[in-house]
Amino acid sequence: MERRGFLKLSGTTAAAIVVAPSLITETLKADDEGLYKTYDKIMLQDKEGKPLKSADLVKEENYVFNFPHVATPCILVKLDGEAKKGTKLKADDGTEYIFKGGVGKENDIVAYSAICPHQLTHPQPDTSFFQYVPTGTKTLAYDKAVGGVFVCSSHLSAFTPKDGGKRVTGPATEGLTQIVLEIDDNDVIWAVGALGPNKFHDYLKAFKKEFKKYYRNKRNAKKLVKKEAKVVTLKNFSKDIQQF
Ligand code: FES
């Protein structure tokens, strides 16, 4: 099957999702009480399978990879400035957690789960309504800043990546899940954990039909990514990017 930007499911490689927004109202299930869960360290790779280095990243580009599950999409961004650790955030159930900050020399590299906490909109190969909007680009979702925010254009929720993915407007009631990264001595980027309330459980439960289509079954979609995850730009991942 030939699809532009489709991350193929093969061996230990992370794969893409092809699912549509839907109306999901289940409550979140955090993976642990502290809202931080570590996973096996996953090395990020470029589209050619080479280790992805922080020096390779283009500022404010949207990069998509799947983590921690084979079918759960994330977006990695090198921001236009530091994402300082320390912002205090709160999940809907009252659990507090503290943003771990960006990585890299400028602490400006962050990643978040690209599953909108409102109704699970996420990037898909045909269309994406969820993305990071670079500074200088207007969005209907949030007029207090010009860009520099994650936006879900399904119902115009916005989240600030320098504040731990905090929700700043729209119907979403919680922030994005931070994907915690590390950079090794060779400048290679690794994904190591997820912080904050997450929608992995709801998402994996919701799109059974699509998982069957693209991963053969839900069990494959649900598997944890092993060893490495391919990273592609959102432009190469989705044929049609919608941003309002
Ligand atoms: S799904 Fe409604 S704002 Fe994202």
Coordinates of C-alpha atoms in Angstrom, one line a residue, residues 1-3 5-16 215 230:
M1 CA 0.0 0.0 0.0
E2 CA 1.5 3.3 -1.1
R3 CA 0.6 6.3 1.1
G5 CA 3.9 9.8 4.9
F6 CA 2.6 6.5 6.1
L7 CA 4.9 5.1 8.7
K8 CA 4.8 1.4 8.0
L9 CA 4.3 -1.1 10.7
S10 CA 7.3 -3.4 10.5
G11 CA 9.2 -5.1 13.2
T12 CA 10.1 -2.7 15.9
T13 CA 9.3 0.4 14.0
A14 CA 6.5 2.7 15.2
A15 CA 3.6 3.0 12.8
A16 CA 1.0 5.6 11.9
Y215 CA -2.6 -2.7 12.0
K230 CA 10.6 6.9 12.8

